[in-house]
Each structure stands twice: as C-alpha cells, then as structure tokens.
Amino acid sequence: IDLLPFVPKNDKECLDIIEAQALSVYKRLKHIGIEKTVIGVSGGLDSTLALLSLAYMCDKYQIDRKNIIAITMPSGNNSDVTYNNALKLMEGLNVSSREINIKEHVINELKTIGHDSVTKDITYENAQARYRTFTLMNTANMEGAIVIGTGDMSEVALGWSTFNGDQMAMYGMNAGLPKTCIKVVTKYFENIYPDLKDCINSVIGTPISPELKGNQLTEDIIGKYEINDFILYHFLVNGDSGERIV
C-alpha cells in the first residue's frame, strides 16, 4: 500500500505538474486577453508554490514577471518567519511586490459590526481572510488582472478555508493538488530557482498554519495531511467506501 499515493515519485512527475500549472494559467490569460495576475503571498506553502509556478509560467511564455502583482498582507498574527519568507520570495523572483498591513482595517471592520475586536473567535479569524480577498479582488480590477487562488485540493475537500475569503479566486491554481503533493513539488523548485533554495527550505520546514490567531497549527486541528490525503485518494480516485478505507 502506497502511504503517499498523491506524491510524485520522481523529478519528471514534479516537472509535469509544474508544466501543467504553467500551461493552464497561460491558457486562461490568453483566453481572457490579459497578461496580469494578482496573488496574495503569505510565506506559507500554498502561496509559495503558486508564486513560483507563476514565475515559471512567465519565463516559459515570455511574459514580464512584473505582470505578477504579489501582495503580502500582514495582520499582526503572522510570524516573522512567514513574513520574511514572503518578502524574500517576492524580491528574489523580481515580481511587482506590495505590502499592505491590514491590521487596522480589520479592527475597523470588526468594530463596525459590533465585535469587540479583541475576542479571537471565528469572526475575528475570518475577517482577516475576507479582507485579504477583498483587497486582492479590488486590486485585480484596478490593474486589469485576475486573482490567482492558492488553496489546495486537501483544503477544498476538508472545507478548511474561509467562505467568501481565501475560498474565492478567479483561477484556483492549486485546486487540483493535495497538500502532500504541494510540499514535494515546491521542494523541486530548488532545481529551477537555486538562488531561492534557502527560502524554499524555510517555507517547507515551517509548521502549516493559517496564522489568523496565535499558536494555531493546522494539523493539530484537522489532523495530519498524510492521513487526510490517503483517505482522499482512496475515496476520490478508487471510489472506496468509508469502511474499506478504515
């Protein structure tokens, strides 16, 4: 039994996934008739892969990387590690980078609806994710671009996202890739962009977290992605029953 059935088994399979991502986004942009994309960069695994694949797409199809508008939006709950990795990625890839601190905007929104802006409940968490999407969408309209979603297939299957927040995008670049696959493909990018090796390793080595409040580790809440993806594979690909998977 393959314990990691979604994970690419060799370099060719990793490159095939990257090529598919690049072609799919390029085809979408050609169909719309634009070359600009907007992406939120958190310094986490999913947005890192999406940004790297966007850069690869630009290189492959002769599009200026400055057409990638990468925005990091700290809210006060981000770690220094993820924040610095986001900045290093954007700078290292030479994309159009922007930093928008959303902390006060989120507090204002919470106060507007009568929230005390201190209690770290689901409203507090989701307000941050929704404000980020709000900012990305408005920027895309202003720039004549589309928002590239970074959420992965494991998150989609589990519902691990903010409705009307990171659940929304104009093109979900990672939507067909489960988390265990994303980690390995991101690692492969060291071969393509060796100057970013240290940053990529830092991203991969950082515990997965939505960073919407302190000490929030995703796998402590929803379980290990290796287990979730194993179940997802046998349910989705093999059509196995719950009883058989157990």
GROMACS .gro file of C-alpha atoms in nm, residues 29 32-38 57 63-64 66-69 96 98 140 142-148:
model
   25
   29LEU     CA    1  -0.480   3.451  -1.957
   32ILE     CA    2  -0.924   3.647  -2.141
   33GLY     CA    3  -0.674   3.855  -2.336
   34ILE     CA    4  -0.460   3.981  -2.048
   35GLU     CA    5  -0.118   3.907  -1.900
   36LYS     CA    6  -0.157   4.029  -1.543
   37THR     CA    7  -0.218   3.828  -1.227
   38VAL     CA    8  -0.266   3.923  -0.863
   57MET     CA    9   0.487   3.044  -1.649
   63ILE     CA   10   0.577   3.732  -2.012
   64ASP     CA   11   0.737   4.003  -1.797
   66LYS     CA   12   0.640   4.237  -1.333
   67ASN     CA   13   0.293   4.136  -1.456
   68ILE     CA   14   0.270   3.926  -1.140
   69ILE     CA   15   0.139   4.159  -0.868
   96SER     CA   16   0.576   4.352  -0.865
   98ARG     CA   17   0.338   4.522  -0.247
  140ALA     CA   18  -0.715   4.292  -0.977
  142MET     CA   19  -0.786   4.819  -1.086
  143GLU     CA   20  -0.491   4.654  -1.263
  144GLY     CA   21  -0.688   4.462  -1.527
  145ALA     CA   22  -0.575   4.133  -1.379
  146ILE     CA   23  -0.718   3.813  -1.233
  147VAL     CA   24  -0.674   3.686  -0.878
  148ILE     CA   25  -0.486   3.357  -0.857
   0.00000   0.00000   0.00000
